[in-house]
Each structure stands twice: as structure tokens, then as C-alpha cells.
Short mmCIF file of C-alpha atoms in Angstrom, two decimals:
data_model
loop_
_atom_site.label_atom_id
_atom_site.label_comp_id
_atom_site.label_asym_id
_atom_site.label_seq_id
_atom_site.Cartn_x
_atom_site.Cartn_y
_atom_site.Cartn_z
CA MET K 754 22.60 9.05 10.16
CA LYS K 755 20.61 11.72 11.66
CA ARG K 756 20.73 12.26 15.24
CA TYR K 757 17.30 13.46 16.64
CA LYS K 758 16.55 15.13 19.54
CA TYR K 759 12.80 15.79 19.45
CA PHE K 760 10.22 13.11 18.42
CA ILE K 761 6.78 14.48 17.70
CA GLY K 762 4.09 11.96 17.65
CA ILE K 763 0.96 13.01 15.94
CA ASP K 764 -2.52 11.40 16.37
CA VAL K 765 -4.58 12.27 13.48
CA SER K 766 -8.42 12.40 13.34
CA LYS K 767 -10.97 13.85 11.04
CA LEU K 768 -11.37 17.23 13.04
CA THR K 769 -8.20 17.22 15.27
CA LEU K 770 -4.62 16.67 15.65
CA ASP K 771 -2.82 15.69 18.94
CA PHE K 772 0.78 16.58 19.10
CA ALA K 773 3.00 14.92 21.87
CA ILE K 774 6.72 16.06 21.87
CA MET K 775 9.46 14.12 23.67
CA ASN K 776 13.15 14.75 23.81
CA VAL K 777 15.67 11.86 24.46
CA GLU K 778 14.58 11.95 28.03
CA LYS K 779 10.80 12.49 28.55
CA LEU K 780 7.52 13.92 27.37
CA ILE K 781 7.80 17.63 27.55
CA TYR K 782 4.76 18.97 25.45
CA HIS K 783 1.22 17.95 24.50
CA LYS K 784 -1.40 20.08 22.61
CA LYS K 785 -4.54 19.27 20.65
CA ILE K 786 -5.11 21.72 17.56
CA ALA K 787 -7.78 21.63 14.71
CA ASN K 788 -6.89 19.57 11.62
CA ASP K 789 -6.73 22.67 9.18
CA ASP K 790 -4.08 24.65 7.67
CA THR K 791 -4.25 27.73 9.92
CA ALA K 792 -3.84 25.73 13.28
CA ILE K 793 -1.29 23.53 11.87
CA ALA K 794 1.02 26.52 10.69
CA SER K 795 0.50 28.04 14.05
CA MET K 796 1.61 24.76 15.83
CA LEU K 797 4.87 24.47 13.62
CA ILE K 798 5.49 27.92 14.50
CA GLU K 799 5.20 27.40 18.33
CA LEU K 800 7.28 24.38 18.24
CA LYS K 801 10.49 26.55 17.15
CA GLU K 802 9.87 28.09 20.53
CA ILE K 803 11.03 25.02 22.57
CA ASN K 804 14.58 25.49 23.43
CA GLY K 805 16.82 23.63 21.22
CA PHE K 806 14.09 22.57 18.95
CA LYS K 807 15.35 22.77 15.22
CA GLN K 808 13.79 20.92 12.36
CA SER K 809 16.74 19.31 11.13
CA ASN K 810 17.18 17.59 14.52
CA SER K 811 13.39 16.59 14.93
CA VAL K 812 11.26 13.96 13.35
CA PHE K 813 7.47 14.00 12.99
CA GLY K 814 5.36 10.69 13.07
CA MET K 815 1.96 9.60 12.36
CA GLU K 816 -0.09 6.48 11.39
CA HIS K 817 -1.85 5.82 8.12
CA THR K 818 -5.04 7.40 8.31
CA GLY K 819 -6.07 8.02 4.71
CA ILE K 820 -7.23 11.44 3.41
CA TYR K 821 -7.16 12.98 7.17
CA SER K 822 -3.42 13.22 7.23
CA ASN K 823 -3.23 15.08 3.77
CA LYS K 824 -3.03 18.51 5.38
CA ILE K 825 -0.37 17.91 7.98
CA LEU K 826 1.76 15.72 5.41
CA SER K 827 1.33 18.48 2.80
CA MET K 828 2.64 20.96 5.07
CA LEU K 829 5.48 19.15 6.82
CA GLU K 830 6.54 18.37 3.02
CA ARG K 831 6.72 21.65 2.23
CA LYS K 832 8.84 22.50 5.27
CA LYS K 833 11.10 19.67 4.41
CA ALA K 834 10.56 17.91 7.74
CA ASN K 835 11.76 14.40 8.68
CA ILE K 836 8.49 12.37 8.49
CA VAL K 837 7.73 8.74 9.54
CA TYR K 838 4.46 7.59 8.09
CA GLU K 839 3.84 4.19 9.51
CA ASN K 840 1.25 1.34 9.77
CA PRO K 841 -0.74 1.38 13.09
CA THR K 842 -0.17 -2.43 13.45
CA HIS K 843 3.48 -1.93 13.17
CA ILE K 844 3.59 0.81 15.86
CA LYS K 845 1.30 -1.11 18.27
CA ASN K 846 3.27 -4.26 17.93
CA SER K 847 6.85 -2.51 18.57
CA LEU K 848 5.38 -1.19 21.74
CA GLY K 849 4.26 -4.37 23.41
CA ASN K 850 1.19 -4.83 25.54
CA LEU K 851 -0.71 -1.45 25.84
CA ARG K 852 -3.68 -0.43 27.99
CA GLY K 853 -6.11 2.36 27.54
CA LYS K 854 -6.71 4.45 24.39
CA ASN K 855 -7.36 8.11 23.44
CA ASP K 856 -5.92 10.57 21.30
CA LYS K 857 -3.22 11.95 23.81
CA LEU K 858 -2.15 8.42 24.56
CA ASP K 859 -2.01 7.58 20.91
CA SER K 860 0.06 10.77 20.09
CA ILE K 861 2.51 9.90 23.15
CA ARG K 862 2.77 6.35 21.85
CA ILE K 863 3.71 7.44 18.39
CA ALA K 864 6.34 9.79 19.97
CA THR K 865 7.64 6.82 22.10
CA TYR K 866 7.96 4.57 18.73
CA LEU K 867 9.96 7.34 17.10
CA LYS K 868 12.19 7.42 20.04
CA LYS K 869 12.62 3.79 20.56
CA LEU K 870 13.41 3.40 16.94
CA LYS K 871 15.16 6.52 16.35
CA ASP K 872 18.17 4.70 14.74
CA ASP K 873 16.15 2.58 12.29
CA LEU K 874 13.64 5.07 11.37
CA ARG K 875 12.32 4.88 7.45
CA LEU K 876 11.50 8.36 6.59
CA TRP K 877 8.42 8.94 4.35
CA GLN K 878 9.13 10.03 0.77
CA GLY K 879 6.21 12.12 -0.80
CA LYS K 880 4.55 11.16 -4.01
CA ARG K 881 4.40 13.12 -7.34
CA LYS K 882 1.13 15.13 -7.81
CA ILE K 883 0.43 12.82 -10.94
CA ILE K 884 0.88 9.51 -8.54
CA GLN K 885 -1.47 11.18 -5.97
CA GLU K 886 -4.10 11.88 -8.63
CA LEU K 887 -3.96 8.55 -10.08
CA ALA K 888 -4.11 6.74 -6.56
CA SER K 889 -7.09 8.87 -5.78
CA LEU K 890 -8.75 8.05 -9.38
CA VAL K 891 -8.00 4.16 -8.78
CA ALA K 892 -9.52 4.41 -5.15
CA LEU K 893 -12.52 6.16 -6.45
CA ARG K 894 -13.00 3.34 -9.34
CA ASP K 895 -12.76 0.56 -6.74
CA ARG K 896 -15.51 2.13 -4.81
CA LEU K 897 -17.82 2.38 -7.69
CA ALA K 898 -16.89 -1.31 -8.77
CA ARG K 899 -17.78 -2.57 -5.34
CA THR K 900 -21.15 -0.70 -5.75
CA LYS K 901 -21.86 -2.17 -9.03
CA ARG K 902 -21.20 -5.68 -7.76
CA ALA K 903 -23.25 -5.07 -4.64
CA LEU K 904 -26.10 -4.37 -6.82
CA LYS K 905 -25.58 -7.01 -9.81
CA THR K 906 -24.81 -10.12 -7.59
CA PRO K 907 -28.18 -10.30 -5.68
CA LEU K 908 -29.99 -9.85 -8.94
CA LYS K 909 -28.20 -12.84 -10.43
CA GLU K 910 -29.29 -14.74 -7.44
CA ASP K 911 -33.11 -13.47 -7.38
CA PRO K 912 -34.25 -15.82 -10.07
CA LEU K 913 -33.32 -18.78 -7.85
CA PHE K 914 -34.85 -17.80 -4.80
CA VAL K 915 -37.74 -15.10 -5.38
CA SER K 916 -40.67 -15.01 -7.36
CA THR K 917 -40.15 -14.06 -11.14
CA LYS K 918 -42.39 -10.89 -10.52
CA PHE K 919 -39.81 -9.71 -7.81
CA ALA K 920 -36.85 -10.46 -9.72
CA ILE K 921 -38.11 -8.42 -12.77
CA GLN K 922 -39.03 -5.83 -10.47
CA ASN K 923 -35.66 -5.52 -8.86
CA GLU K 924 -33.79 -5.51 -12.10
CA LYS K 925 -36.12 -2.84 -13.43
CA PHE K 926 -35.35 -0.54 -10.43
CA SER K 927 -31.49 -1.06 -10.38
CA SER K 928 -30.84 -1.06 -14.18
CA ARG K 929 -30.52 2.89 -14.41
CA THR K 930 -28.04 2.95 -11.34
CA ILE K 931 -25.91 0.26 -12.84
CA ASP K 932 -25.94 1.59 -16.16
CA ALA K 933 -24.80 5.08 -14.52
CA LEU K 934 -22.02 3.26 -12.65
CA GLU K 935 -20.66 1.32 -15.62
CA ALA K 936 -20.64 4.84 -17.69
CA ASP K 937 -18.65 6.32 -14.75
CA ILE K 938 -16.21 3.37 -14.49
CA HIS K 939 -15.72 3.53 -18.27
CA ILE K 940 -14.88 7.46 -18.18
CA LEU K 941 -12.57 6.87 -15.03
CA ASP K 942 -10.69 4.03 -17.07
CA GLU K 943 -10.11 6.57 -20.10
CA THR K 944 -9.13 9.40 -17.64
CA ILE K 945 -6.38 6.92 -15.91
CA ASN K 946 -5.38 5.99 -19.34
CA LEU K 947 -4.77 9.53 -20.51
CA LEU K 948 -2.91 10.46 -17.40
CA CYS K 949 -0.57 7.39 -17.65
CA LEU K 950 0.19 8.15 -21.27
CA SER K 951 0.88 11.85 -20.45
CA ASP K 952 3.97 11.32 -18.32
CA PRO K 953 6.76 9.61 -19.81
CA LYS K 954 8.29 8.20 -16.70
CA ILE K 955 5.12 6.40 -15.94
CA LYS K 956 4.05 5.33 -19.45
CA ARG K 957 7.82 3.83 -19.78
CA MET K 958 7.17 1.76 -16.56
CA MET K 959 3.73 0.61 -17.78
CA ASP K 960 5.19 -0.59 -21.02
CA ILE K 961 7.90 -2.42 -19.19
CA ILE K 962 5.83 -4.04 -16.52
CA THR K 963 3.06 -5.17 -19.20
CA SER K 964 5.67 -6.79 -21.47
CA ILE K 965 5.69 -9.41 -18.84
CA PRO K 966 3.25 -12.33 -20.02
CA CYS K 967 0.19 -12.21 -18.03
CA VAL K 968 0.73 -9.01 -16.20
CA GLY K 969 -1.87 -6.49 -17.07
CA HIS K 970 -2.40 -2.62 -16.90
CA PHE K 971 -4.24 -2.46 -13.66
CA THR K 972 -1.63 -4.51 -11.78
CA ALA K 973 1.13 -2.55 -13.33
CA LEU K 974 -0.51 0.80 -12.25
CA GLN K 975 -1.09 -0.62 -8.71
CA MET K 976 2.46 -1.70 -8.49
CA ILE K 977 3.55 1.72 -9.58
CA ILE K 978 1.28 3.75 -7.27
CA THR K 979 2.13 1.27 -4.10
CA SER K 980 5.60 1.44 -4.45
CA ASN K 981 5.94 5.10 -4.97
CA GLU K 982 7.25 4.67 -8.63
CA PHE K 983 9.78 2.12 -7.23
CA GLU K 984 11.28 4.50 -4.86
CA THR K 985 9.78 4.19 -1.47
CA ILE K 986 9.63 0.21 -2.08
CA SER K 987 12.92 -0.34 -3.95
CA SER K 988 13.63 -3.97 -3.82
CA ARG K 989 11.51 -7.23 -4.65
CA LYS K 990 12.35 -8.46 -0.98
CA GLN K 991 10.48 -5.44 0.35
CA PHE K 992 7.74 -5.60 -2.19
CA ALA K 993 7.12 -9.35 -1.60
CA ALA K 994 6.68 -8.55 2.24
CA TYR K 995 4.53 -5.85 1.50
CA ALA K 996 2.32 -7.72 -0.69
CA GLY K 997 2.28 -10.81 1.58
CA LEU K 998 4.21 -13.23 -0.48
CA ALA K 999 7.49 -13.56 1.77
CA PRO K 1000 7.30 -16.78 3.75
CA TYR K 1001 8.47 -16.51 7.31
CA PRO K 1002 9.82 -19.46 9.36
CA LYS K 1003 7.76 -20.87 12.36
CA GLN K 1004 10.17 -22.55 14.91
CA SER K 1005 9.83 -23.17 18.56
CA GLY K 1006 12.57 -23.53 21.19
CA THR K 1007 11.90 -27.27 21.56
CA GLY K 1008 13.01 -28.05 17.99
CA LEU K 1009 9.49 -28.40 16.71
CA GLN K 1010 9.29 -26.66 13.11
CA ALA K 1011 6.28 -26.00 11.16
CA ARG K 1012 6.01 -25.10 7.35
CA SER K 1013 6.86 -21.46 6.74
CA HIS K 1014 3.72 -19.25 6.19
CA VAL K 1015 3.36 -15.83 4.69
CA SER K 1016 2.30 -13.11 7.00
CA ASN K 1017 -1.41 -11.86 7.20
CA ILE K 1018 -0.27 -8.04 7.42
CA ALA K 1019 -0.26 -7.52 3.64
CA ASN K 1020 -1.74 -5.23 0.81
CA LYS K 1021 -4.63 -7.74 0.17
CA LYS K 1022 -5.51 -6.13 -3.13
CA MET K 1023 -2.02 -6.18 -4.44
CA LYS K 1024 -1.63 -10.06 -3.29
CA THR K 1025 -5.18 -10.59 -5.16
CA LEU K 1026 -4.06 -8.80 -8.40
CA LEU K 1027 -0.66 -10.96 -8.34
CA HIS K 1028 -2.66 -14.16 -7.75
CA THR K 1029 -4.84 -13.41 -10.90
CA CYS K 1030 -1.70 -12.87 -12.89
CA ALA K 1031 -0.35 -16.08 -11.58
CA MET K 1032 -3.21 -18.14 -12.34
CA LEU K 1033 -2.92 -16.81 -15.73
CA SER K 1034 0.53 -17.34 -16.31
CA ASN K 1035 -0.25 -21.01 -15.25
CA ARG K 1036 -2.92 -21.26 -18.15
CA PHE K 1037 -0.87 -19.51 -20.89
CA VAL K 1038 2.89 -19.45 -20.18
CA PRO K 1039 4.70 -22.50 -21.06
CA GLU K 1040 7.53 -22.46 -18.73
CA ILE K 1041 5.24 -21.53 -15.85
CA GLN K 1042 3.05 -24.39 -16.77
CA ALA K 1043 5.94 -26.67 -16.47
CA TYR K 1044 7.34 -25.29 -13.21
CA PHE K 1045 3.92 -25.84 -11.76
CA LYS K 1046 3.45 -29.34 -12.84
CA ARG K 1047 6.83 -30.20 -11.72
CA ARG K 1048 6.57 -28.75 -8.26
CA THR K 1049 2.99 -30.03 -7.51
CA GLU K 1050 2.92 -33.41 -9.27
CA ILE K 1051 7.00 -34.77 -9.00
CA ASP K 1052 8.12 -32.60 -5.76
CA GLY K 1053 4.52 -33.08 -4.17
CA LYS K 1054 4.27 -29.25 -3.01
CA PRO K 1055 0.94 -27.81 -2.11
CA LYS K 1056 -0.55 -25.85 -4.98
CA MET K 1057 -1.09 -22.58 -3.09
CA LEU K 1058 2.56 -22.78 -2.08
CA VAL K 1059 3.46 -22.94 -5.79
CA PHE K 1060 1.35 -20.31 -6.75
CA ASN K 1061 2.85 -18.08 -4.20
CA ALA K 1062 6.26 -19.10 -5.73
CA ILE K 1063 4.84 -17.95 -9.27
CA ARG K 1064 3.62 -14.69 -7.61
CA SER K 1065 7.24 -13.99 -6.35
CA LYS K 1066 8.73 -14.84 -9.89
CA LEU K 1067 6.45 -12.19 -11.43
CA VAL K 1068 7.74 -9.57 -8.87
CA LEU K 1069 11.06 -10.50 -9.39
CA ARG K 1070 10.82 -10.00 -13.26
CA VAL K 1071 9.01 -6.68 -12.66
CA PHE K 1072 11.78 -5.32 -10.41
CA SER K 1073 14.51 -6.61 -12.87
CA CYS K 1074 13.21 -5.12 -15.91
CA ILE K 1075 12.28 -1.88 -13.92
CA LYS K 1076 15.98 -1.89 -12.35
CA HIS K 1077 17.60 -2.09 -15.97
CA ASN K 1078 15.00 -0.26 -17.74
CA ARG K 1079 14.09 -2.85 -20.42
CA LEU K 1080 11.19 -4.86 -21.56
CA TYR K 1081 10.90 -8.38 -20.40
CA THR K 1082 12.96 -11.00 -22.47
CA LYS K 1083 12.08 -14.72 -21.97
CA ASP K 1084 15.66 -15.92 -22.11
CA TYR K 1085 17.21 -13.91 -19.35
CA ASP K 1086 18.25 -15.33 -16.47
CA TYR K 1087 16.06 -13.86 -13.57
CA ASN K 1088 17.04 -16.01 -10.71
CA SER K 1089 20.64 -14.90 -11.27
CA GLU K 1090 19.37 -11.47 -9.71
CA ASN K 1091 18.39 -13.31 -6.20
#
């Protein structure tokens, strides 16, 4: 277990970075810098001037802020620094009731979080360049697909609520944009597919995951990206919690106990993809059909609870197959790995 002496909280924004440096006793330093390579490099040199400061006894922490964190993450990774890259909600909830908000306060709170949880911090693991590229392409594809839906959905509704003249006119003025979006999405799909085929590790994982009935290529790719090739999220229980599949008990001190519920803090996109796979499994996979019928009709369980159990079964199968580096086989006892 690493013994940290310095905790550096970094509040990231588009143009600036706020650094708050704490030792085991108190806040000793705060500075705001530009979010660019030159300023970051100078700041890292400046940190070395603090008495007793070493990279090995220090930990840097920041919240998920999308692409705005790329520069500082890249430089810290090259320096082999200890990095915590955490969900903002998780940091906020761990510190209790908070009052006030600005960049300096946020950086101090991140440093406080690092100090408070110093013995249980999970260090960030960088992704390979090809995973970063795939994640960027998939995110772009999602944006294009959302834009296309935003244009097409009203066009389908127009004939029901506006005059025929207006409906034809709206479709005419949107058609070229929609055609261009569809062409771009098609090119993106081909590029993503070629990238997956070019990397033996990713290709093997894709083959393994898609060997499971009703788990498609897009779901497989999302699982590989979000789990960082099953290294950052390395167990099915971690992934179930990440995707909002794990049920949590709800019980009061008076002895009253409600039905367990899944958490709303989850990757909703991943959960939606897995739910689609679960619904397809219930239509086309005989053993899943039998399981769903038994749990709903005989045991009387709510349908959504059973669908959540099917999603969890699919995740279990994925992680089992990845762990043993083998394709899915129907007769294997996956429940034995619980």
C-alpha cells in the first residue's frame, strides 16, 4: 500500500486548472494556471520545490470532465504519476453537506477527498491509443445518430399534425442533411470495424463477446471501451454496479424492509444496450425464454426485475468467457463462477 504525503486536487475547466496541494495536516498551496502544456509543465516543476515533495509520495486527483482533462492526464501519465480520476458525484457524496462553489473550493475538496480516502484510492489506468481512438469515434457516431433522429422523428409526425404542403416542404429541406448524416455514419462504422480488426487483442475480445447469443458488436465494443479492455473494471460485480444492474437493499432501523433497487448512478447507455440484448435473448434464446417464463408466471416476479437478472446473466457470461479466453458454449455452468 502506498503511503501518500501530498494530495493534489485539480479542478479542471476548459481554460484553466486550479491546483490545491495538501499534506497530511493542512492546505499548503493553491494556484490557478492555464489549461495548456506549457503551464502544466511549469506547474509540475514548481511542485518539486515543495519541501519533501516526491512524485512517489504524492497523488493527483480530478473529476471526470471529458476532453478538458486530456492535457493534464496525458502529461501526468507520461510522468508516471499516481492519478485518481473520479466521478464528481462520488466525490461530492463522500464529503457530506457542502456549501458554496468555485474553482478554488472545488480543487480543495478534491484534495480533501484524496486525503480522506488515502488508504482506499483506486488509481486511474490509462487506455491504449487505439481504445482512446475507438472511444472518440463511437462518441462522434452517437452525436451524429442523435442529430439524425432529431431531424427524422418530427418528419414522421408532421403528416399527422400539419398540412400536407408543410410536411412535404419540411422533408424536402431536410433530406440532403439526413442523407449526409447517414453517409457519415456509414463511413464511421467502416472505420471502427477496420480498427477493431487491426488489433489482435480487440478482435479476439470482440469474437468472444459476440459469440454469446444476442450480444451484438456495438454492445461488445462499448463493454471493451468502458471497462478499458476489462482491466480498469475487471470483475462482473464491478461492471454490474457500473452499469446499474446491481440491486442494493433498502432497510430502516425500525425493521421495515423494502424491495431492493438498482442505483440511478450508472452508465445509462451501457444499461440500455444490455437491456436490448436481454429482450432479444428472451425472444430468441430458449433457456432464457424458459427462465423468464418461470420467474414471472410461476414465481410471480416483476418483469423488469427478471430482465435485470437476464442482463446480469449476460454480463456474467461475458466476464467468464473473457477470463478464460474462450468462446461461449451453451453447456458450460456459468453460475458456478458466482
